[in-house]
Amino acid sequence: MKMMRTSLAAVAALLSSIAMPGLSNAAVTVLGWPGGSEETALRAAVEAYNGKAAETDRVELLFFNRDGFFDKLQADMAAGSSAFDINLVATYSIGRYAPYMEPIELGPDAAKVFGESVLKTMQFDGKQYGVPTDLSLHFMYYRKDLIEALMADDAAKAKYAEIAKEHLEKELQPKDPDQWTWEDWAATALYFSKQVNDESPVRYGTVLQMKNLLFNMMVFQSLPRSYGGDWMDAAGNVTIDSEAYRTSLELYKKLYDAGASPRDSLSYEFAETNAAYSAGQAATALQWNAAAADLTNAEKSPAVADVTGVVAPPAGPNGRADHIHGLGLGLNKNAKNKEGAIKFLKWLASEEAALTYARGGGSPALAPEVVAKVASERPDLVKLGEFASRYGYVMTGATSANALSIYELQAKEFTGYWSGQQSLDDALAHTKAGMQDLLKK
Amino acid sequence: MAIVNRAEGRLYFTPLVGFLLLFLGFPAIVNLVYSVSTVNFETLRSPTITGFGNYLSVLGDREFWRSVSFSMRFGIVTALAECLIGLFLAIFLAPLLARRSVLMAPLMLPLMVAPAMVGLMYRLVLHEFAGPVPYYLFEWFGDSPAFLDVNNAFRTLVVVEVLQWTPFAFLLFYMAYVAIPLDVREAAALDGATSFKALWWIELPLMLPTLTIAFFIRFIDGFRVFDNVYALTGSGAGGSTTSLSIYIYHAFFKQGAIGKAVAASVLLFLASLVVLCVLNWLAGLRRR
């Protein structure tokens, strides 16, 4: 009898040990965007949600490397993976992932929080595929103290004009950054570079993100866009070999070769650029808006937080241009816990969640009445909405199924030119041929 | 009389053969089918067999040959450097390790770190504004080289790989060195051989099989390098640090050219097979 009881207890223990992982499987798994402010903000939002959610609805987060994220995601989803219930989706890749996702109904309050136009960045074929969590565009970060000192010193102005004449062959004078053209920015970057001007108070005039990485092409392309550049014309011809792209690629190379950007810039992406600028050794940086929370935070960037100004990217002959796209979270068709996942997504579309996400460092594009509630803590979110509506653009063809492959191709060919491995003509010819092939598919 | 009869032998081999068929045979067959098919992520379960176009596409791609060249150079340079430094350390440290074997543990530490982590670690260590190496170079010399620019990336990657994997070669050589019978060394000393002569004519020839094996293992590892290179430089400016493994990864994931990627991997497999056959042949020569 005693042996029987012992055996039953052992079986019960065994069954409970098998059941425990089953319980943990009931949680909602979210595959998020790793390594940036989006991860920090999502962690904060999930912590708030888990604090009040039922045991079976609790959210677990899953992250993998940012590099190649969308390709790995496609492979996982095409294979019918159920390792995550909710996955990241971006404006430029919704069409690619929609076959593996399920549309969701967010309810009428979502439009009050984000506005209809922002909700549309997560729609495909008229259906809502995700909750918009972050709108991404670029800010020109600059050192207010350095620019003010330059503007107040006649000798410095003369030196600036001399450098602009020598390197850019233009008669230029220092200007308020909000009035900058790309040439004004380039002259400023050269003036504040030790290699060009040994009296510069900082080592570099700017930090260019030039790593062979698709996201760096998004940062770069606002320059050719402001010169009238586009991927394709109205007739569907690839126009990457335009004068706008030539001028822009040459300007980047000129700045890099002159030492206006760190010599390792060809391996720089988001994190390296932040580290360089926040070290206080660069006068300007064209960087994602997501960096604002860190670069203007006195604890995280003590050397520059109080003296950092933010404006929209400089103007070209066609005015200012700022690349925009949205990131969001949507429902995996093969989710194990769809019910729990939908509950979390609906909560994420609420005002409470959006404000928690914003306070956590994320960059949601919020309706004016909602953003007003965090305007004192996150003034950059006010600018985000303003710049997106005034200067935001999407290149023609940049939402096609192969958009990411096109960015990859540009990254490889353009960095080949910037590093001196191929001529500008070759880089543009290779890019054009590759884009024609990718846009045909 | 055989210790195990033929039927028993087959029985004992069954699990191994089953394992190999399941985990190596099945993926190999799928790969061979994909390599002669038109296939993408949507048609993974229904590829269309179209012949050897993928192989021709790979062999006609200048980027493929560029990546082969990078992998070959990287494999040879790192294997040579690791073996030479490992051999020197094994012989130089042998007397010390004989007395203090506990020192072996810290020497093996680099092997414990995942290669991708090593890549990330050096990305930080070599960053001009966050890394200690450029910081001290600026402090002492007023300048620091661009470790990861197109001119220095290869050298930097080689150094990182050698720093991590030299302990592996060192371990093999040390074990081979201490396994040389004492009486052989004593006989050489009695015959008046100097330390250098004993090393050159007796110890190194006895260690030759280990040296050869270590070189080829390190060469294969270096040739198929992915993790630390990808974490440190990606595929490099203009694709300058694209190893063959990175080329296959790009073709598969970034271009969605699954047939082409698999064809390249089959070619890599065949190249590895040739290296292993050479190794086997050398071992056979030694046995004869």
XYZ file of C-alpha atoms in Angstrom:
729
model
C 0.000 0.000 0.000
C 2.819 2.333 0.946
C 4.544 1.525 -2.318
C 1.326 2.254 -4.206
C 1.033 5.704 -2.539
C 4.654 6.452 -3.292
C 4.162 5.457 -6.926
C 1.061 7.641 -7.242
C 2.925 10.575 -5.725
C 5.777 10.041 -8.162
C 3.344 9.914 -11.109
C 1.620 13.098 -9.842
C 4.970 14.840 -9.538
C 5.879 13.722 -13.029
C 2.562 14.939 -14.456
C 2.900 18.313 -12.738
C 6.375 18.725 -14.120
C 4.980 18.018 -17.583
C 2.043 20.387 -17.031
C 4.159 23.348 -15.861
C 5.755 24.029 -19.232
C 2.243 23.709 -20.689
C 1.089 26.544 -18.465
C 3.988 28.714 -19.443
C 3.120 28.033 -23.105
C -0.218 29.745 -22.511
C 1.600 33.111 -22.339
C 1.664 35.418 -25.341
C 5.030 35.573 -27.092
C 5.924 38.794 -28.888
C 8.763 39.027 -31.396
C 9.892 42.639 -31.162
C 12.385 44.965 -32.846
C 15.691 44.433 -31.039
C 18.463 46.652 -29.812
C 17.035 50.174 -29.874
C 14.591 52.451 -28.096
C 11.771 50.284 -29.529
C 12.971 47.366 -27.388
C 13.226 49.509 -24.254
C 9.761 50.964 -24.805
C 8.191 47.580 -25.535
C 9.716 46.173 -22.358
C 8.186 49.057 -20.373
C 4.756 48.562 -21.973
C 4.840 44.800 -21.424
C 5.823 45.267 -17.792
C 2.785 47.532 -17.300
C 0.507 45.047 -19.101
C 1.790 42.007 -17.213
C 1.164 43.823 -13.939
C -2.563 43.524 -14.445
C -3.024 40.697 -16.976
C -4.261 37.216 -16.066
C -1.598 34.525 -15.734
C -2.475 32.987 -19.114
C -2.396 36.350 -20.936
C 0.999 37.453 -19.735
C 3.400 38.567 -22.417
C 6.879 37.217 -22.985
C 9.298 39.013 -25.262
C 11.546 37.491 -27.874
C 14.334 39.347 -29.669
C 16.979 38.402 -32.177
C 19.598 40.350 -34.094
C 18.466 43.463 -35.983
C 20.671 42.595 -38.939
C 18.759 40.411 -41.399
C 15.707 40.535 -39.121
C 13.119 40.716 -41.889
C 14.684 37.887 -43.887
C 14.782 35.588 -40.885
C 11.215 36.594 -40.044
C 10.096 35.708 -43.571
C 11.774 32.296 -43.346
C 10.135 31.627 -39.968
C 6.688 32.709 -41.095
C 6.873 30.874 -44.424
C 7.758 27.738 -42.469
C 4.592 28.219 -40.363
C 6.445 28.985 -37.151
C 4.355 29.266 -34.004
C 7.323 30.294 -31.850
C 5.732 33.752 -31.495
C 2.099 34.870 -31.418
C 2.743 38.484 -32.343
C 5.393 39.667 -34.766
C 6.934 42.923 -35.886
C 5.768 44.357 -39.180
C 6.924 47.454 -41.059
C 5.158 49.641 -43.601
C 7.580 48.535 -46.322
C 7.047 44.833 -45.640
C 3.343 44.383 -44.863
C 2.620 43.036 -48.349
C 5.439 40.527 -47.926
C 4.135 39.159 -44.621
C 0.349 39.548 -45.004
C -0.069 35.951 -46.320
C 1.304 34.670 -42.997
C -0.648 37.046 -40.737
C -4.247 37.606 -39.678
C -5.995 40.984 -39.818
C -7.158 42.378 -36.491
C -9.996 44.610 -35.309
C -8.617 47.298 -32.995
C -11.893 49.067 -32.149
C -12.938 52.722 -32.566
C -10.656 54.105 -29.844
C -7.511 53.279 -31.806
C -8.291 56.030 -34.328
C -8.625 58.529 -31.476
C -5.177 57.564 -30.165
C -3.215 57.425 -33.425
C -5.367 59.100 -36.061
C -6.580 57.432 -39.262
C -3.510 58.301 -41.334
C -1.146 56.592 -38.894
C -3.377 53.507 -38.647
C -3.118 53.291 -42.447
C 0.643 52.705 -42.215
C -0.316 49.259 -40.868
C -3.015 48.454 -43.411
C -2.856 46.229 -46.491
C -5.726 45.605 -48.904
C -7.928 47.725 -46.651
C -7.408 45.495 -43.603
C -5.614 46.364 -40.367
C -2.587 44.091 -39.905
C -0.929 45.742 -36.953
C -0.879 48.305 -34.157
C 1.420 51.197 -35.138
C 4.025 51.443 -32.394
C 6.749 53.633 -33.873
C 6.976 56.098 -36.702
C 10.524 56.471 -37.923
C 12.086 59.406 -39.662
C 15.330 61.334 -39.351
C 16.428 64.355 -37.369
C 19.493 66.470 -37.915
C 21.075 66.591 -34.453
C 23.538 69.433 -33.941
C 25.550 71.073 -31.172
C 23.872 74.384 -30.322
C 26.897 75.609 -28.358
C 29.274 75.089 -31.270
C 27.013 76.686 -33.859
C 26.317 79.687 -31.597
C 30.047 80.181 -31.027
C 30.676 79.997 -34.781
C 27.941 82.518 -35.556
C 29.268 84.951 -32.941
C 32.907 84.964 -34.062
C 33.944 86.899 -37.185
C 37.305 85.164 -37.480
C 35.548 81.793 -37.306
C 33.091 82.914 -39.990
C 35.965 83.892 -42.259
C 37.608 80.507 -41.734
C 34.265 78.819 -42.461
C 33.930 80.740 -45.745
C 37.496 79.825 -46.673
C 36.867 76.119 -46.066
C 33.585 76.197 -48.018
C 35.366 77.839 -50.941
C 38.252 75.401 -50.893
C 36.302 72.144 -50.492
C 32.867 72.883 -51.944
C 33.761 75.725 -54.319
C 30.908 77.823 -52.912
C 30.652 81.216 -51.229
C 28.940 80.249 -47.965
C 28.390 81.848 -44.591
C 27.336 80.094 -41.341
C 23.562 79.839 -40.894
C 20.962 78.801 -38.373
C 20.667 74.967 -38.741
C 16.941 75.252 -39.461
C 17.896 77.183 -42.612
C 20.621 74.799 -43.749
C 20.913 73.462 -47.260
C 22.956 70.272 -47.630
C 25.883 72.432 -48.729
C 25.624 74.544 -45.567
C 25.623 71.348 -43.518
C 28.615 70.011 -45.459
C 30.546 73.254 -44.924
C 29.733 73.125 -41.202
C 30.841 69.493 -41.037
C 34.138 70.345 -42.725
C 34.696 73.389 -40.500
C 34.271 71.302 -37.341
C 36.653 68.547 -38.456
C 40.177 68.498 -37.031
C 41.571 67.113 -40.264
C 40.293 70.182 -42.166
C 40.437 72.786 -39.416
C 42.941 72.040 -36.652
C 41.297 74.697 -34.450
C 38.017 72.765 -34.331
C 36.856 72.139 -30.743
C 35.608 68.671 -31.729
C 37.251 65.860 -33.700
C 34.578 65.517 -36.425
C 31.985 67.706 -38.085
C 29.496 64.905 -38.530
C 28.966 61.132 -38.173
C 27.938 59.401 -41.370
C 26.301 55.969 -41.127
C 27.996 54.190 -44.017
C 27.975 50.518 -43.070
C 26.797 48.102 -45.756
C 23.353 47.897 -44.175
C 19.929 48.557 -45.667
C 18.793 50.939 -42.912
C 21.726 53.242 -43.641
C 20.342 53.727 -47.155
C 17.120 55.026 -45.626
C 19.143 57.615 -43.688
C 21.117 58.595 -46.786
C 18.297 58.857 -49.312
C 16.712 62.033 -47.952
C 19.708 63.836 -49.475
C 19.092 62.708 -53.084
C 15.352 63.065 -52.532
C 15.750 66.756 -51.711
C 17.606 67.099 -55.015
C 14.622 65.537 -56.808
C 15.863 61.923 -56.774
C 13.531 58.936 -56.884
C 13.825 55.185 -57.495
C 11.518 55.199 -60.497
C 9.778 57.709 -62.759
C 6.059 57.788 -63.562
C 6.600 55.391 -66.486
C 8.193 52.796 -64.195
C 11.796 53.322 -65.372
C 14.523 52.996 -62.760
C 16.088 56.442 -62.224
C 18.740 55.654 -59.643
C 21.490 56.964 -61.968
C 20.031 60.492 -61.825
C 22.055 63.631 -61.249
C 20.437 63.861 -57.787
C 21.945 60.529 -56.692
C 25.316 61.373 -58.285
C 25.551 64.694 -56.436
C 24.501 63.117 -53.151
C 26.833 60.127 -53.322
C 29.712 62.425 -54.204
C 28.956 64.729 -51.281
C 29.058 61.810 -48.800
C 32.341 60.598 -50.268
C 33.821 64.083 -50.198
C 33.011 64.445 -46.501
C 34.320 60.968 -45.659
C 37.549 61.415 -47.632
C 38.135 64.843 -46.085
C 37.931 63.392 -42.576
C 34.668 65.115 -41.639
C 33.339 61.775 -40.348
C 35.170 59.071 -38.321
C 37.424 56.830 -40.404
C 35.480 53.771 -39.251
C 32.209 55.273 -40.560
C 32.044 52.463 -43.106
C 31.237 50.161 -40.175
C 28.842 52.573 -38.444
C 25.133 52.105 -37.947
C 22.613 53.367 -35.367
C 24.504 52.423 -32.183
C 27.954 53.581 -33.363
C 26.545 56.920 -34.498
C 24.896 57.473 -31.122
C 28.122 56.596 -29.309
C 30.158 58.964 -31.492
C 27.782 61.907 -31.147
C 27.127 61.435 -27.437
C 30.894 61.336 -26.778
C 30.872 65.056 -27.600
C 33.330 64.753 -30.465
C 30.971 65.409 -33.396
C 29.188 68.645 -34.285
C 26.263 67.129 -36.215
C 24.655 63.762 -36.939
C 21.846 62.802 -39.280
C 20.231 60.083 -37.206
C 16.949 58.293 -36.610
C 14.418 60.115 -34.433
C 14.547 57.106 -32.103
C 17.912 58.374 -30.854
C 16.409 61.597 -29.500
C 15.397 60.049 -26.186
C 19.034 59.051 -25.511
C 20.868 62.009 -27.048
C 18.814 64.557 -25.129
C 18.880 62.644 -21.848
C 21.400 64.137 -19.398
C 21.963 60.789 -17.674
C 22.617 58.845 -20.858
C 24.456 61.538 -22.822
C 25.870 63.964 -20.228
C 28.366 65.508 -22.644
C 25.785 66.680 -25.179
C 22.238 66.386 -23.830
C 21.902 70.031 -22.799
C 23.470 71.461 -25.941
C 21.802 69.299 -28.587
C 19.389 70.891 -31.030
C 17.099 69.064 -33.432
C 15.916 70.189 -36.873
C 14.570 68.450 -39.958
C 17.143 67.260 -42.539
C 18.611 70.128 -44.615
C 17.074 71.364 -47.852
C 18.074 70.674 -51.441
C 16.900 72.428 -54.608
C 13.545 70.625 -54.218
C 13.115 71.594 -50.561
C 13.368 69.366 -47.507
C 12.684 65.616 -47.491
C 12.472 63.139 -44.621
C 12.162 59.369 -45.112
C 9.251 57.901 -43.095
C 8.071 54.427 -42.286
C 6.095 52.821 -39.500
C 6.843 49.844 -37.311
C 4.082 47.917 -35.587
C 3.009 44.612 -34.097
C 0.538 42.185 -35.693
C -0.930 38.722 -35.291
C 0.866 35.609 -36.572
C -1.547 33.319 -38.460
C -0.030 30.329 -36.661
C -0.162 31.869 -33.181
C -0.677 29.341 -30.380
C -2.495 31.826 -28.160
C -4.541 33.988 -30.530
C -7.035 35.021 -27.885
C -4.327 36.307 -25.550
C -2.480 37.923 -28.452
C -5.570 39.854 -29.595
C -6.168 41.059 -26.023
C -2.619 42.419 -25.859
C -2.833 44.069 -29.297
C -6.101 45.797 -28.374
C -4.532 47.042 -25.153
C -1.498 48.238 -27.109
C -3.825 50.384 -29.234
C -5.226 52.127 -26.142
C -4.208 55.584 -24.933
C -2.811 54.148 -21.700
C -0.476 51.806 -23.598
C 0.569 54.437 -26.149
C 1.525 56.877 -23.369
C 3.418 54.149 -21.471
C 5.227 53.269 -24.697
C 6.070 56.928 -25.340
C 7.345 57.442 -21.782
C 9.425 54.275 -22.157
C 11.399 55.859 -25.010
C 9.348 54.659 -28.012
C 8.276 56.898 -30.879
C 4.565 56.467 -31.505
C 2.913 58.960 -33.834
C 0.028 60.154 -31.674
C -3.031 62.316 -32.244
C -2.464 65.970 -31.128
C -4.639 65.678 -27.997
C -2.813 62.513 -26.915
C 0.735 63.714 -27.646
C -0.002 66.854 -25.586
C -0.055 64.619 -22.489
C 3.614 63.669 -22.951
C 4.834 66.826 -24.719
C 6.805 68.043 -21.698
C 8.622 64.709 -21.316
C 8.937 63.924 -25.041
C 9.047 67.171 -27.039
C 10.611 65.175 -29.899
C 7.268 63.404 -30.440
C 5.720 66.770 -31.287
C 8.465 67.344 -33.865
C 7.959 63.802 -35.149
C 4.376 64.546 -36.147
C 5.305 67.935 -37.587
C 8.225 66.670 -39.738
C 6.309 63.619 -40.945
C 3.429 65.704 -42.211
C 5.591 68.440 -43.790
C 8.573 66.559 -45.235
C 7.717 62.843 -45.109
C 8.048 60.852 -48.349
C 8.237 57.277 -49.631
C 10.326 56.522 -52.728
C 8.375 55.168 -55.715
C 8.641 51.369 -55.528
C 9.740 51.384 -51.887
C 6.681 49.413 -50.787
C 7.105 46.671 -53.396
C 7.691 43.069 -52.312
C 11.443 43.418 -53.020
C 11.915 46.844 -51.395
C 14.242 45.472 -48.727
C 16.356 43.654 -51.309
C 16.665 46.935 -53.212
C 17.923 48.700 -50.092
C 20.419 45.836 -49.601
C 21.634 46.217 -53.161
C 22.070 49.976 -52.801
C 23.943 49.484 -49.520
C 26.437 47.115 -51.122
C 27.028 49.187 -54.265
C 27.084 52.624 -52.629
C 29.451 51.534 -49.835
C 31.642 50.027 -52.564
C 31.880 53.520 -54.073
C 32.387 55.338 -50.782
C 35.190 52.973 -49.812
C 36.938 53.517 -53.151
C 36.476 49.975 -54.451
C 34.517 51.020 -57.523
C 33.752 54.153 -59.504
C 30.533 56.111 -59.187
C 29.544 55.102 -62.724
C 30.018 51.410 -61.924
C 28.149 51.674 -58.625
C 25.157 53.346 -60.270
C 25.194 50.980 -63.261
C 25.240 47.894 -60.986
C 22.487 49.363 -58.808
C 20.323 50.225 -61.792
C 20.691 46.759 -63.327
C 19.922 45.061 -59.994
C 16.919 47.297 -59.311
C 15.467 46.653 -62.760
C 15.677 42.947 -62.047
C 14.204 43.206 -58.526
C 11.374 45.542 -59.517
C 10.451 43.230 -62.409
C 9.932 40.220 -60.088
C 37.471 -15.857 -34.564
C 35.752 -12.508 -34.795
C 34.769 -10.964 -31.475
C 31.482 -9.746 -32.953
C 29.781 -11.636 -35.764
C 28.499 -9.900 -38.921
C 24.831 -9.836 -37.864
C 25.633 -8.348 -34.474
C 27.872 -5.807 -36.138
C 25.032 -4.673 -38.386
C 22.753 -4.407 -35.373
C 25.224 -2.219 -33.522
C 25.577 0.031 -36.568
C 21.818 0.466 -37.042
C 21.325 3.452 -34.683
C 24.286 5.302 -36.198
C 23.120 4.654 -39.753
C 19.566 5.666 -38.802
C 20.860 8.879 -37.233
C 22.983 9.726 -40.273
C 20.141 9.006 -42.712
C 17.708 11.130 -40.744
C 19.844 14.119 -39.819
C 22.336 14.221 -42.693
C 20.873 12.143 -45.508
C 17.441 13.794 -45.653
C 18.692 17.430 -45.633
C 21.363 16.459 -48.174
C 18.741 15.068 -50.556
C 16.509 18.121 -50.087
C 19.522 20.345 -50.764
C 20.389 18.468 -53.942
C 16.793 18.827 -55.170
C 16.688 22.561 -54.324
C 20.038 23.129 -56.014
C 18.572 22.059 -59.383
C 15.208 23.762 -58.850
C 13.496 27.107 -59.109
C 12.307 27.694 -55.561
C 11.470 30.565 -53.208
C 9.959 30.937 -49.747
C 6.425 30.492 -51.058
C 7.269 27.314 -53.035
C 9.513 25.554 -50.518
C 7.223 22.501 -50.531
C 6.738 22.416 -54.304
C 10.034 23.287 -56.052
C 10.189 23.091 -59.852
C 13.186 21.144 -61.143
C 14.872 23.213 -63.840
C 18.368 21.722 -64.261
C 21.804 23.085 -63.468
C 21.050 26.768 -63.979
C 21.696 27.557 -60.299
C 25.197 26.077 -60.505
C 25.936 28.051 -63.676
C 24.569 31.191 -62.015
C 26.840 30.675 -58.990
C 29.921 29.849 -61.044
C 29.338 32.908 -63.255
C 28.864 35.277 -60.298
C 31.929 37.442 -59.615
C 30.774 37.862 -56.002
C 30.932 34.098 -55.500
C 34.574 33.965 -56.593
C 35.333 37.045 -54.502
C 33.881 35.308 -51.443
C 35.825 32.114 -52.237
C 38.985 34.206 -52.429
C 38.230 35.881 -49.086
C 37.499 32.540 -47.387
C 40.602 30.909 -48.838
C 42.894 33.757 -47.729
C 41.227 33.938 -44.328
C 41.397 30.168 -43.819
C 45.080 29.867 -44.763
C 46.322 32.963 -42.905
C 44.444 32.221 -39.681
C 45.302 28.492 -39.681
C 49.007 29.251 -40.221
C 49.100 31.950 -37.550
C 47.179 29.857 -35.004
C 49.401 26.807 -35.577
C 52.665 28.739 -35.392
C 51.714 30.682 -32.265
C 50.097 27.610 -30.696
C 53.218 25.521 -31.339
C 55.501 28.169 -29.896
C 53.339 28.501 -26.775
C 53.043 24.729 -26.333
C 56.808 24.234 -26.323
C 57.654 27.450 -24.476
C 55.085 26.941 -21.712
C 55.457 23.157 -21.362
C 57.916 23.286 -18.395
C 55.729 25.806 -16.579
C 52.498 23.884 -17.230
C 54.140 20.658 -16.030
C 54.435 22.286 -12.594
C 51.320 24.523 -12.642
C 48.692 22.718 -14.709
C 46.017 25.058 -13.321
C 47.346 27.734 -15.724
C 45.779 25.747 -18.548
C 42.305 26.984 -17.538
C 42.830 30.733 -18.221
C 44.646 29.881 -21.446
C 41.545 28.031 -22.648
C 39.114 30.839 -21.757
C 38.798 32.370 -25.253
C 37.414 29.052 -26.501
C 34.493 29.360 -24.113
C 33.129 32.516 -25.760
C 30.682 32.194 -28.666
C 32.233 33.580 -31.882
C 29.307 35.975 -32.405
C 29.905 37.374 -28.901
C 33.577 37.819 -29.734
C 32.545 39.848 -32.788
C 30.253 42.062 -30.738
C 32.886 42.453 -28.036
C 35.499 43.699 -30.506
C 32.940 45.975 -32.151
C 32.825 47.754 -28.814
C 36.525 47.405 -27.973
C 37.596 48.941 -31.298
C 35.003 51.745 -31.455
C 36.770 55.093 -31.651
C 34.616 56.724 -28.954
C 33.680 53.806 -26.705
C 36.528 51.321 -27.044
C 39.630 51.130 -24.840
C 42.047 50.389 -27.700
C 41.446 53.604 -29.725
C 41.187 55.557 -26.452
C 44.707 54.646 -25.355
C 46.101 55.014 -28.870
C 44.744 58.572 -28.949
C 46.101 59.194 -25.430
C 49.600 57.910 -26.216
C 50.058 58.668 -29.918
C 47.383 61.277 -30.690
C 45.817 59.074 -33.368
C 44.230 55.685 -33.888
C 43.881 53.641 -37.082
C 40.475 52.795 -38.520
C 40.441 49.143 -37.537
C 37.356 48.294 -39.553
C 37.781 50.371 -42.710
C 38.175 48.644 -46.025
C 42.008 48.613 -45.843
C 42.307 47.178 -42.328
C 39.180 45.039 -41.888
C 40.828 41.826 -43.124
C 43.809 42.216 -40.788
C 41.531 43.043 -37.840
C 39.321 40.021 -38.504
C 42.371 37.758 -38.735
C 43.714 39.024 -35.404
C 40.330 38.518 -33.713
C 40.044 34.972 -35.078
C 43.629 34.103 -34.113
C 43.191 35.468 -30.584
C 40.149 33.261 -30.086
C 41.309 30.005 -31.677
C 45.047 29.823 -30.978
C 44.303 28.116 -27.616
C 42.704 25.245 -29.553
C 45.888 24.640 -31.564
C 47.968 25.181 -28.422
C 45.983 22.502 -26.546
C 46.474 19.910 -29.299
C 50.190 20.664 -29.624
C 50.786 20.668 -25.891
C 49.163 17.236 -25.514
C 51.212 15.889 -28.440
C 54.390 17.430 -27.018
C 54.011 15.951 -23.520
C 53.052 12.567 -25.018
C 56.535 12.146 -26.537
C 58.131 9.309 -24.518
C 60.777 10.467 -22.047
C 63.209 7.734 -23.100
C 63.337 9.151 -26.636
C 64.395 12.517 -25.271
C 66.912 10.886 -22.919
C 68.413 8.852 -25.768
C 68.803 12.026 -27.848
C 70.474 13.804 -24.915
C 72.856 10.882 -24.418
C 73.766 11.101 -28.117
C 74.665 14.762 -27.543
C 71.710 16.385 -29.331
C 71.209 20.035 -28.423
C 67.714 21.236 -27.452
C 67.196 22.750 -30.897
C 68.346 19.583 -32.681
C 66.101 17.437 -30.484
C 63.188 19.723 -31.320
C 63.888 19.829 -35.060
C 64.842 16.201 -35.680
C 62.885 14.316 -33.021
C 60.037 16.209 -31.378
C 58.587 18.033 -34.419
C 58.585 14.888 -36.608
C 56.802 13.020 -33.820
C 54.248 15.846 -33.580
C 53.768 16.082 -37.363
C 50.440 14.163 -37.515
C 48.979 16.486 -34.871
C 50.368 19.552 -36.655
C 48.780 18.437 -39.925
C 45.416 17.623 -38.380
C 45.333 20.897 -36.423
C 46.194 22.929 -39.516
C 43.415 21.355 -41.572
C 40.822 21.635 -38.790
C 41.658 25.306 -38.331
C 41.704 25.862 -42.099
C 38.221 24.363 -42.491
C 36.957 26.447 -39.564
C 38.507 29.605 -40.988
C 37.254 28.871 -44.512
C 33.644 28.591 -43.375
C 33.829 31.566 -40.981
C 30.555 33.435 -40.402
C 29.660 34.530 -36.863
C 32.412 36.860 -35.739
C 32.932 38.390 -39.193
C 29.215 39.027 -39.585
C 28.926 40.577 -36.121
C 32.001 42.763 -36.576
C 31.813 44.072 -40.153
C 28.731 42.492 -41.727
C 29.642 41.795 -45.324
C 31.906 44.849 -45.289
C 31.932 47.985 -47.435
C 31.051 46.946 -50.976
C 30.976 43.300 -49.835
C 34.713 43.330 -49.029
C 34.440 40.913 -46.068
C 31.962 38.501 -47.604
C 33.069 34.963 -46.759
C 31.575 32.028 -48.625
C 29.195 31.345 -45.715
C 28.070 34.982 -45.735
C 27.597 34.784 -49.523
C 25.312 31.766 -49.046
C 23.422 33.531 -46.237
C 22.901 36.614 -48.412
C 21.755 34.603 -51.417
C 19.311 32.612 -49.262
C 17.844 35.226 -46.952
C 18.494 38.598 -48.516
C 17.987 37.791 -52.196
C 15.546 34.917 -51.645
C 17.603 32.990 -54.265
C 17.239 29.668 -52.464
C 18.339 27.467 -55.386
C 21.466 29.574 -55.931
C 22.309 29.568 -52.214
C 21.911 25.811 -51.963
C 23.971 25.268 -55.145
C 26.765 27.338 -53.569
C 26.500 25.272 -50.371
C 26.777 22.043 -52.378
C 29.948 23.410 -53.981
C 31.258 24.287 -50.496
C 30.450 20.739 -49.365
C 32.359 19.272 -52.322
C 35.365 21.508 -51.594
C 35.325 20.401 -47.937
C 35.129 16.783 -49.087
C 38.255 17.250 -51.199
C 40.124 18.675 -48.185
C 39.003 15.761 -46.011
C 40.053 13.243 -48.679
C 43.512 14.851 -48.812
C 43.678 14.619 -45.031
C 42.668 10.961 -45.139
C 45.251 10.266 -47.821
C 47.974 11.910 -45.746
C 46.954 9.821 -42.732
C 47.095 6.698 -44.910
C 50.618 7.561 -46.067
C 51.669 7.928 -42.455
C 50.215 4.524 -41.502
C 52.077 2.817 -44.371
